[in-house]
JSON list of C-alpha atoms in Angstrom, two decimals:
[
{"chain": "Z", "resi": 1, "resn": "UNK", "atom": "CA", "xyz": [62.57, -17.44, -44.33]},
{"chain": "Z", "resi": 2, "resn": "UNK", "atom": "CA", "xyz": [63.45, -20.14, -41.79]},
{"chain": "Z", "resi": 3, "resn": "UNK", "atom": "CA", "xyz": [65.61, -23.03, -42.83]},
{"chain": "Z", "resi": 4, "resn": "UNK", "atom": "CA", "xyz": [64.01, -26.44, -42.79]},
{"chain": "Z", "resi": 5, "resn": "UNK", "atom": "CA", "xyz": [65.57, -28.88, -40.42]},
{"chain": "Z", "resi": 6, "resn": "UNK", "atom": "CA", "xyz": [66.59, -32.02, -42.16]},
{"chain": "Z", "resi": 7, "resn": "UNK", "atom": "CA", "xyz": [67.22, -35.33, -40.52]},
{"chain": "Z", "resi": 8, "resn": "UNK", "atom": "CA", "xyz": [70.69, -36.70, -41.00]},
{"chain": "Z", "resi": 9, "resn": "UNK", "atom": "CA", "xyz": [70.58, -39.43, -43.60]},
{"chain": "Z", "resi": 10, "resn": "UNK", "atom": "CA", "xyz": [71.02, -42.94, -42.33]},
{"chain": "Z", "resi": 11, "resn": "UNK", "atom": "CA", "xyz": [74.10, -44.50, -43.78]},
{"chain": "Z", "resi": 12, "resn": "UNK", "atom": "CA", "xyz": [73.02, -47.72, -45.37]},
{"chain": "Z", "resi": 13, "resn": "UNK", "atom": "CA", "xyz": [75.27, -50.63, -44.64]},
{"chain": "Z", "resi": 14, "resn": "UNK", "atom": "CA", "xyz": [76.50, -52.37, -47.71]},
{"chain": "Z", "resi": 15, "resn": "UNK", "atom": "CA", "xyz": [74.71, -55.53, -48.82]},
{"chain": "Z", "resi": 16, "resn": "UNK", "atom": "CA", "xyz": [77.45, -56.37, -51.29]},
{"chain": "Z", "resi": 17, "resn": "UNK", "atom": "CA", "xyz": [81.06, -57.13, -50.43]},
{"chain": "Z", "resi": 18, "resn": "UNK", "atom": "CA", "xyz": [83.35, -55.50, -52.95]},
{"chain": "Z", "resi": 19, "resn": "UNK", "atom": "CA", "xyz": [85.35, -58.54, -53.99]},
{"chain": "Z", "resi": 20, "resn": "UNK", "atom": "CA", "xyz": [86.49, -60.13, -57.26]},
{"chain": "Z", "resi": 21, "resn": "UNK", "atom": "CA", "xyz": [84.89, -63.59, -57.20]},
{"chain": "Z", "resi": 22, "resn": "UNK", "atom": "CA", "xyz": [86.09, -64.50, -60.69]},
{"chain": "Z", "resi": 23, "resn": "UNK", "atom": "CA", "xyz": [89.68, -65.03, -59.55]},
{"chain": "Z", "resi": 24, "resn": "UNK", "atom": "CA", "xyz": [88.88, -67.50, -56.77]},
{"chain": "Z", "resi": 25, "resn": "UNK", "atom": "CA", "xyz": [90.41, -70.92, -57.19]},
{"chain": "Z", "resi": 26, "resn": "UNK", "atom": "CA", "xyz": [90.99, -73.91, -54.95]},
{"chain": "Z", "resi": 27, "resn": "UNK", "atom": "CA", "xyz": [92.86, -72.12, -52.14]},
{"chain": "Z", "resi": 28, "resn": "UNK", "atom": "CA", "xyz": [90.52, -71.65, -49.17]},
{"chain": "Z", "resi": 29, "resn": "UNK", "atom": "CA", "xyz": [92.55, -68.67, -47.91]},
{"chain": "Z", "resi": 30, "resn": "UNK", "atom": "CA", "xyz": [91.41, -66.72, -51.02]},
{"chain": "Z", "resi": 31, "resn": "UNK", "atom": "CA", "xyz": [87.76, -66.85, -49.92]},
{"chain": "Z", "resi": 32, "resn": "UNK", "atom": "CA", "xyz": [86.63, -64.08, -47.57]},
{"chain": "Z", "resi": 33, "resn": "UNK", "atom": "CA", "xyz": [85.18, -65.25, -44.24]},
{"chain": "Z", "resi": 34, "resn": "UNK", "atom": "CA", "xyz": [82.12, -63.10, -43.53]},
{"chain": "Z", "resi": 35, "resn": "UNK", "atom": "CA", "xyz": [79.36, -62.36, -41.05]},
{"chain": "Z", "resi": 36, "resn": "UNK", "atom": "CA", "xyz": [75.99, -61.64, -42.64]},
{"chain": "Z", "resi": 37, "resn": "UNK", "atom": "CA", "xyz": [73.06, -60.13, -40.74]},
{"chain": "Z", "resi": 38, "resn": "UNK", "atom": "CA", "xyz": [69.79, -60.72, -42.58]},
{"chain": "Z", "resi": 39, "resn": "UNK", "atom": "CA", "xyz": [66.04, -60.36, -42.01]},
{"chain": "Z", "resi": 40, "resn": "UNK", "atom": "CA", "xyz": [63.99, -63.53, -41.83]},
{"chain": "Z", "resi": 41, "resn": "UNK", "atom": "CA", "xyz": [60.30, -64.12, -42.42]},
{"chain": "Z", "resi": 42, "resn": "UNK", "atom": "CA", "xyz": [58.17, -64.81, -39.38]},
{"chain": "Z", "resi": 43, "resn": "UNK", "atom": "CA", "xyz": [54.63, -66.13, -39.26]},
{"chain": "Z", "resi": 44, "resn": "UNK", "atom": "CA", "xyz": [52.09, -67.12, -36.66]},
{"chain": "Z", "resi": 45, "resn": "UNK", "atom": "CA", "xyz": [48.99, -69.23, -37.27]},
{"chain": "Z", "resi": 46, "resn": "UNK", "atom": "CA", "xyz": [47.47, -68.39, -33.89]},
{"chain": "Z", "resi": 47, "resn": "UNK", "atom": "CA", "xyz": [45.00, -65.61, -32.99]},
{"chain": "Z", "resi": 48, "resn": "UNK", "atom": "CA", "xyz": [46.27, -62.10, -32.30]},
{"chain": "Z", "resi": 49, "resn": "UNK", "atom": "CA", "xyz": [45.13, -58.52, -32.76]},
{"chain": "Z", "resi": 50, "resn": "UNK", "atom": "CA", "xyz": [46.06, -55.94, -35.39]},
{"chain": "Z", "resi": 51, "resn": "UNK", "atom": "CA", "xyz": [47.91, -53.73, -32.88]},
{"chain": "Z", "resi": 52, "resn": "UNK", "atom": "CA", "xyz": [50.24, -56.58, -31.96]},
{"chain": "Z", "resi": 53, "resn": "UNK", "atom": "CA", "xyz": [50.90, -57.36, -35.62]},
{"chain": "Z", "resi": 54, "resn": "UNK", "atom": "CA", "xyz": [51.69, -53.70, -36.36]},
{"chain": "Z", "resi": 55, "resn": "UNK", "atom": "CA", "xyz": [54.28, -53.66, -33.54]},
{"chain": "Z", "resi": 56, "resn": "UNK", "atom": "CA", "xyz": [55.91, -56.93, -34.63]},
{"chain": "Z", "resi": 57, "resn": "UNK", "atom": "CA", "xyz": [59.44, -56.77, -36.00]},
{"chain": "Z", "resi": 58, "resn": "UNK", "atom": "CA", "xyz": [61.31, -59.16, -38.24]},
{"chain": "Z", "resi": 59, "resn": "UNK", "atom": "CA", "xyz": [63.92, -61.38, -36.63]},
{"chain": "Z", "resi": 60, "resn": "UNK", "atom": "CA", "xyz": [67.54, -60.71, -37.59]},
{"chain": "Z", "resi": 61, "resn": "UNK", "atom": "CA", "xyz": [69.56, -63.84, -38.34]},
{"chain": "Z", "resi": 62, "resn": "UNK", "atom": "CA", "xyz": [73.36, -63.98, -38.26]},
{"chain": "Z", "resi": 63, "resn": "UNK", "atom": "CA", "xyz": [75.25, -66.35, -40.56]},
{"chain": "Z", "resi": 64, "resn": "UNK", "atom": "CA", "xyz": [79.02, -66.77, -40.77]},
{"chain": "Z", "resi": 65, "resn": "UNK", "atom": "CA", "xyz": [80.98, -68.58, -43.44]},
{"chain": "Z", "resi": 66, "resn": "UNK", "atom": "CA", "xyz": [83.17, -68.42, -46.51]},
{"chain": "Z", "resi": 67, "resn": "UNK", "atom": "CA", "xyz": [81.66, -66.18, -49.18]},
{"chain": "Z", "resi": 68, "resn": "UNK", "atom": "CA", "xyz": [81.37, -68.11, -52.43]},
{"chain": "Z", "resi": 69, "resn": "UNK", "atom": "CA", "xyz": [79.53, -65.54, -54.55]},
{"chain": "Z", "resi": 70, "resn": "UNK", "atom": "CA", "xyz": [77.13, -62.62, -54.74]},
{"chain": "Z", "resi": 71, "resn": "UNK", "atom": "CA", "xyz": [75.34, -62.35, -58.06]},
{"chain": "Z", "resi": 72, "resn": "UNK", "atom": "CA", "xyz": [71.88, -61.97, -59.55]},
{"chain": "Z", "resi": 73, "resn": "UNK", "atom": "CA", "xyz": [70.37, -61.05, -56.15]},
{"chain": "Z", "resi": 74, "resn": "UNK", "atom": "CA", "xyz": [71.71, -64.13, -54.35]},
{"chain": "Z", "resi": 75, "resn": "UNK", "atom": "CA", "xyz": [74.48, -64.42, -51.74]},
{"chain": "Z", "resi": 76, "resn": "UNK", "atom": "CA", "xyz": [76.05, -67.86, -51.22]},
{"chain": "Z", "resi": 77, "resn": "UNK", "atom": "CA", "xyz": [78.22, -68.98, -48.29]},
{"chain": "Z", "resi": 78, "resn": "UNK", "atom": "CA", "xyz": [79.59, -72.28, -46.97]},
{"chain": "Z", "resi": 79, "resn": "UNK", "atom": "CA", "xyz": [81.10, -73.19, -43.60]},
{"chain": "Z", "resi": 80, "resn": "UNK", "atom": "CA", "xyz": [82.75, -76.57, -44.16]},
{"chain": "Z", "resi": 81, "resn": "UNK", "atom": "CA", "xyz": [85.17, -77.94, -46.73]},
{"chain": "Z", "resi": 82, "resn": "UNK", "atom": "CA", "xyz": [87.24, -81.08, -47.30]},
{"chain": "Z", "resi": 83, "resn": "UNK", "atom": "CA", "xyz": [90.96, -80.68, -47.88]},
{"chain": "Z", "resi": 84, "resn": "UNK", "atom": "CA", "xyz": [92.65, -82.97, -50.33]},
{"chain": "Z", "resi": 85, "resn": "UNK", "atom": "CA", "xyz": [95.32, -85.27, -48.95]},
{"chain": "Z", "resi": 86, "resn": "UNK", "atom": "CA", "xyz": [97.93, -84.39, -51.55]},
{"chain": "Z", "resi": 87, "resn": "UNK", "atom": "CA", "xyz": [97.83, -80.58, -51.58]},
{"chain": "Z", "resi": 88, "resn": "UNK", "atom": "CA", "xyz": [96.39, -77.60, -49.69]},
{"chain": "Z", "resi": 89, "resn": "UNK", "atom": "CA", "xyz": [93.27, -77.15, -51.79]},
{"chain": "Z", "resi": 90, "resn": "UNK", "atom": "CA", "xyz": [89.70, -78.18, -51.14]},
{"chain": "Z", "resi": 91, "resn": "UNK", "atom": "CA", "xyz": [87.41, -80.34, -53.22]},
{"chain": "Z", "resi": 92, "resn": "UNK", "atom": "CA", "xyz": [83.98, -80.33, -51.57]},
{"chain": "Z", "resi": 93, "resn": "UNK", "atom": "CA", "xyz": [81.99, -77.89, -49.45]},
{"chain": "Z", "resi": 94, "resn": "UNK", "atom": "CA", "xyz": [79.24, -78.39, -46.88]},
{"chain": "Z", "resi": 95, "resn": "UNK", "atom": "CA", "xyz": [76.76, -76.49, -44.71]},
{"chain": "Z", "resi": 96, "resn": "UNK", "atom": "CA", "xyz": [75.78, -74.10, -47.46]},
{"chain": "Z", "resi": 97, "resn": "UNK", "atom": "CA", "xyz": [73.44, -71.13, -47.08]},
{"chain": "Z", "resi": 98, "resn": "UNK", "atom": "CA", "xyz": [71.77, -69.17, -49.87]},
{"chain": "Z", "resi": 99, "resn": "UNK", "atom": "CA", "xyz": [70.41, -65.75, -48.86]},
{"chain": "Z", "resi": 100, "resn": "UNK", "atom": "CA", "xyz": [68.45, -63.30, -51.03]},
{"chain": "Z", "resi": 101, "resn": "UNK", "atom": "CA", "xyz": [70.73, -60.24, -51.12]},
{"chain": "Z", "resi": 102, "resn": "UNK", "atom": "CA", "xyz": [67.68, -57.98, -50.74]},
{"chain": "Z", "resi": 103, "resn": "UNK", "atom": "CA", "xyz": [67.11, -59.12, -47.12]},
{"chain": "Z", "resi": 104, "resn": "UNK", "atom": "CA", "xyz": [70.72, -58.57, -46.02]},
{"chain": "Z", "resi": 105, "resn": "UNK", "atom": "CA", "xyz": [71.11, -55.84, -43.42]},
{"chain": "Z", "resi": 106, "resn": "UNK", "atom": "CA", "xyz": [74.92, -55.93, -43.43]},
{"chain": "Z", "resi": 107, "resn": "UNK", "atom": "CA", "xyz": [77.88, -58.04, -44.49]},
{"chain": "Z", "resi": 108, "resn": "UNK", "atom": "CA", "xyz": [81.38, -57.70, -43.11]},
{"chain": "Z", "resi": 109, "resn": "UNK", "atom": "CA", "xyz": [84.63, -59.50, -43.66]},
{"chain": "Z", "resi": 110, "resn": "UNK", "atom": "CA", "xyz": [86.10, -61.23, -40.60]},
{"chain": "Z", "resi": 111, "resn": "UNK", "atom": "CA", "xyz": [89.89, -61.62, -40.62]},
{"chain": "Z", "resi": 112, "resn": "UNK", "atom": "CA", "xyz": [91.06, -65.18, -39.90]},
{"chain": "Z", "resi": 113, "resn": "UNK", "atom": "CA", "xyz": [94.31, -65.88, -38.10]},
{"chain": "Z", "resi": 114, "resn": "UNK", "atom": "CA", "xyz": [96.78, -67.86, -40.14]}
]
């Protein structure tokens, strides 16, 4: 009996960064800086044909920022923060992005130079 040829399994890139978010405080250097590649929705209200639609692919977006949390199917990042004048902590964040974890293709930690 001949052996069946099997395709090598695709290794799925992780959608979750293995990180303990519960211990994060007010030190920005504790937050991982990440690059997230995620699939976006695309629509077109113009006329086209079914063959074109079947060949269409989803756009891949790339977002970079400090990872705030990943829980309950939601990934949250921010890119800006305000340092306090008295100490090296931060009080407020800006430029936030909330991504459904299910559409993430990959997430990787980017080392920052100190």
